[in-house]
mmCIF file of C-alpha atoms in Angstrom:
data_model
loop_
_atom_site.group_PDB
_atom_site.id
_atom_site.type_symbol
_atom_site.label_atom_id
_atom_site.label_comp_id
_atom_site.label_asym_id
_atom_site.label_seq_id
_atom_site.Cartn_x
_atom_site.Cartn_y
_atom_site.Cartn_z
ATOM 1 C CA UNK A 293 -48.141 10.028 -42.197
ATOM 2 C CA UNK A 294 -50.085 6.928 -43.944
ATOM 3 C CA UNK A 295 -46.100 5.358 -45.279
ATOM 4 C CA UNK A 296 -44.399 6.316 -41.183
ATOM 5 C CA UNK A 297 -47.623 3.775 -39.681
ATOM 6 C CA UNK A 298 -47.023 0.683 -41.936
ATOM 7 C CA UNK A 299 -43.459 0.741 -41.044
ATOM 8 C CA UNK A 300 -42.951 -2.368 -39.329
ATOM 9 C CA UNK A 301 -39.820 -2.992 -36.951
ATOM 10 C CA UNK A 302 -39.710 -6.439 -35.730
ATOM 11 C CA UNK A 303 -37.053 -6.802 -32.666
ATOM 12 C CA UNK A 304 -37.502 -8.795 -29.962
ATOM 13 C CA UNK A 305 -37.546 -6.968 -26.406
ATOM 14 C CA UNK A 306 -35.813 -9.750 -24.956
ATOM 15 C CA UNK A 307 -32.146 -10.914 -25.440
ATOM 16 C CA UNK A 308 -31.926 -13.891 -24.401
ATOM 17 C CA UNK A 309 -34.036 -16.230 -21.627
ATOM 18 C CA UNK A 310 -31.707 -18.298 -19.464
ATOM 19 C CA UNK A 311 -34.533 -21.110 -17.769
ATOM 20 C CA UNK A 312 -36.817 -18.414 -15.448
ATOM 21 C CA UNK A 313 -34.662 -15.735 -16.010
ATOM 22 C CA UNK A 314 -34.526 -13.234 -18.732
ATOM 23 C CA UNK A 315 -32.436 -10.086 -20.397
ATOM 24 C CA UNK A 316 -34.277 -7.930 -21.870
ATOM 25 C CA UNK A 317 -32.443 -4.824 -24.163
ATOM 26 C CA UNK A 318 -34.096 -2.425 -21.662
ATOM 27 C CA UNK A 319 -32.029 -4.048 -19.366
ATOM 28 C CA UNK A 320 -28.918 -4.026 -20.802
ATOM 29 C CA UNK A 321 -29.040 -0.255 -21.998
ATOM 30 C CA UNK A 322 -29.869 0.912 -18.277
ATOM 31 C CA UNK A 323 -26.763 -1.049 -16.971
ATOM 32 C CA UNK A 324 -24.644 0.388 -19.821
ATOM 33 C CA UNK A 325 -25.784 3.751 -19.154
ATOM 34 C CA UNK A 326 -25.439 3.521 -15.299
ATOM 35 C CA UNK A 327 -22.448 1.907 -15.502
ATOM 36 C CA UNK A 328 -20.424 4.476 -17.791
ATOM 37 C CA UNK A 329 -22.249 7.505 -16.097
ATOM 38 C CA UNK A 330 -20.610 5.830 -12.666
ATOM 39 C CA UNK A 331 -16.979 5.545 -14.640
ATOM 40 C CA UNK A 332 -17.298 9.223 -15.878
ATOM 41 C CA UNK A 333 -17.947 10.922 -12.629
ATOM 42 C CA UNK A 334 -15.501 8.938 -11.048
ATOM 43 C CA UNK A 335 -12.945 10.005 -13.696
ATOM 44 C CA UNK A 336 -13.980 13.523 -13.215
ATOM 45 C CA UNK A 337 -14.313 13.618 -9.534
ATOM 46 C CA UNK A 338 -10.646 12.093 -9.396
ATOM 47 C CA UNK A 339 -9.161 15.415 -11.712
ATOM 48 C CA UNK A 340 -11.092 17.257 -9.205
ATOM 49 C CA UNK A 341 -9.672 15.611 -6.349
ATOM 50 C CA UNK A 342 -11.925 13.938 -5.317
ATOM 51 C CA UNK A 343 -11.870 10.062 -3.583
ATOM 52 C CA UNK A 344 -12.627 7.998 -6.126
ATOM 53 C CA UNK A 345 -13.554 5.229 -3.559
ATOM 54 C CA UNK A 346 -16.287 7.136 -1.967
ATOM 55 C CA UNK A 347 -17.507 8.517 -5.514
ATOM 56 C CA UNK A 348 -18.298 4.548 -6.027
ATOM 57 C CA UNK A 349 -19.315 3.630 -2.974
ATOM 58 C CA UNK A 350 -21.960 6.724 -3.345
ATOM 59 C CA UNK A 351 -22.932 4.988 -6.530
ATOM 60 C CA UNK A 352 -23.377 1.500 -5.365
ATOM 61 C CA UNK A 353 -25.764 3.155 -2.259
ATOM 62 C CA UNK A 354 -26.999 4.866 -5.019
ATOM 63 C CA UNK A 355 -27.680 2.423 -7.708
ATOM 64 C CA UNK A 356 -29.630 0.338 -4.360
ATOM 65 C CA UNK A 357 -32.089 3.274 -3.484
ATOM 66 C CA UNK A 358 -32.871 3.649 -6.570
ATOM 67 C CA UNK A 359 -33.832 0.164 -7.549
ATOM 68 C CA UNK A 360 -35.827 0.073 -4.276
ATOM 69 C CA UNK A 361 -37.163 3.540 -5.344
ATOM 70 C CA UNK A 362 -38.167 2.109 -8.852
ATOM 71 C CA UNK A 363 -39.994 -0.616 -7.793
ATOM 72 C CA UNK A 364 -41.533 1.251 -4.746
ATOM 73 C CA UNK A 365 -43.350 3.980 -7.191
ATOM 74 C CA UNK A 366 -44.627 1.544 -9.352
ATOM 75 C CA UNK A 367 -46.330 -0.600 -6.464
ATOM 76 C CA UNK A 368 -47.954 2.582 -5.433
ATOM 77 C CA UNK A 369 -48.860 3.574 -9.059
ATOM 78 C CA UNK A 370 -50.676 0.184 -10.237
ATOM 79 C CA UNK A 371 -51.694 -0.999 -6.250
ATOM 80 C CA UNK A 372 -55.362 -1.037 -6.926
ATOM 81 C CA UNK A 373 -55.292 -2.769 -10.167
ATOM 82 C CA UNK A 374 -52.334 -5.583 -9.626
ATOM 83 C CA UNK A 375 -50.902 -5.680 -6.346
ATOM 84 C CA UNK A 376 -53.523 -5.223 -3.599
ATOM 85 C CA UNK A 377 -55.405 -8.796 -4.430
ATOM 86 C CA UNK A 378 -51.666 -10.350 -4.421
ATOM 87 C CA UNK A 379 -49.370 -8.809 -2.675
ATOM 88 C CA UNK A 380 -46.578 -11.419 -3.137
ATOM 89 C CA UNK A 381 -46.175 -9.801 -6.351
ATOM 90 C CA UNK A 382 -44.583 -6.890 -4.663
ATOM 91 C CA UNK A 383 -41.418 -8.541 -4.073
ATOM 92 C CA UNK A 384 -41.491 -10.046 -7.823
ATOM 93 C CA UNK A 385 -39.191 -7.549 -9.433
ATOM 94 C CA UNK A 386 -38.152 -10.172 -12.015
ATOM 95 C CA UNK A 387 -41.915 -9.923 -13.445
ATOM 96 C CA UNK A 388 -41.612 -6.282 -14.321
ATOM 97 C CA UNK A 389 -42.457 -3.039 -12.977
ATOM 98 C CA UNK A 390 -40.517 -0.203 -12.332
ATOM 99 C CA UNK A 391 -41.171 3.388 -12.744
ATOM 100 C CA UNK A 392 -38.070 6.527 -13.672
ATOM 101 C CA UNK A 393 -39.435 8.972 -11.296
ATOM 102 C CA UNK A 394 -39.371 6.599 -8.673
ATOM 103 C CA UNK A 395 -35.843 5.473 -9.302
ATOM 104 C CA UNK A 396 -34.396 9.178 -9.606
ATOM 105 C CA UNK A 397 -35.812 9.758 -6.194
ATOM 106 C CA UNK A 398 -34.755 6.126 -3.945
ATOM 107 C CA UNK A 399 -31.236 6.922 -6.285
ATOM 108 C CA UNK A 400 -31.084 10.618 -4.405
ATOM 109 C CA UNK A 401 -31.962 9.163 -1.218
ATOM 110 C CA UNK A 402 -29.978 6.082 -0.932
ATOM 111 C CA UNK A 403 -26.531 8.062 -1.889
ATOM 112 C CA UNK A 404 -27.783 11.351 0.449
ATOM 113 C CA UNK A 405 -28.239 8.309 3.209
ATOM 114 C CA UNK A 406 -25.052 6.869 2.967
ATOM 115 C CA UNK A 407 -23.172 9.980 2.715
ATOM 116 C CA UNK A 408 -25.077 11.453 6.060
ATOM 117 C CA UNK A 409 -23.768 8.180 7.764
ATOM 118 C CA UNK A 410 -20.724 8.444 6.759
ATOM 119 C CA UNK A 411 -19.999 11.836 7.683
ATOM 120 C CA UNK A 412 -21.642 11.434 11.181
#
């Protein structure tokens, strides 16, 4: 176990920092991953016969909730010990902050929503 611990690898979590902005690898793996998992159901809904249209526009609603989801659960997680002396800091998703459970439930909810509308 004593040779596993003094291995040692040195990569930056960042990609690149563009002024304020910046790309982290965390990032760019989530967008990969949502992005092909959107492309594969679509292909598969469509050789199901399904409407590819509305499979994306599902997605996008999607994709929306659960950003807003993300963000949401990790304000409530960490309130008392960042955001409740500065609550601007809500709205400053750019800073970090986001938790999966959170974004697996606003991602149910925002697609559920729009399909509910939809089919009223």
């Amino acid at each position: 176990m004593g040779i596993l611990a003094s291995i040692s690898i040195g990569i930056n979590p960042n990609l690149f920092h563009l002024g304020a902005f910046t790309l982290s690898w965390h990032g760019v793996m989530t967008f990969v991953a949502v992005a092909v998992a959107v492309y594969l159901v679509a292909r598969w809904g469509g050789k199901e016969g399904m409407i590819v249209d509305s499979i994306y526009s599902v997605a996008v609603w999607a994709i929306i909730g659960g950003v807003i989801g993300a963000r949401f659960l990790h304000v409530i997680d960490f309130w008392d010990e960042v955001y409740k002396d500065d609550f601007i800091s809500v709205f400053q998703v750019y800073a970090g902050g986001i938790a999966i459970y959170g974004a697996i439930i606003g991602g149910f909810i925002g697609g559920a929503l729009y399909i509910m509308i939809r089919n009223s």
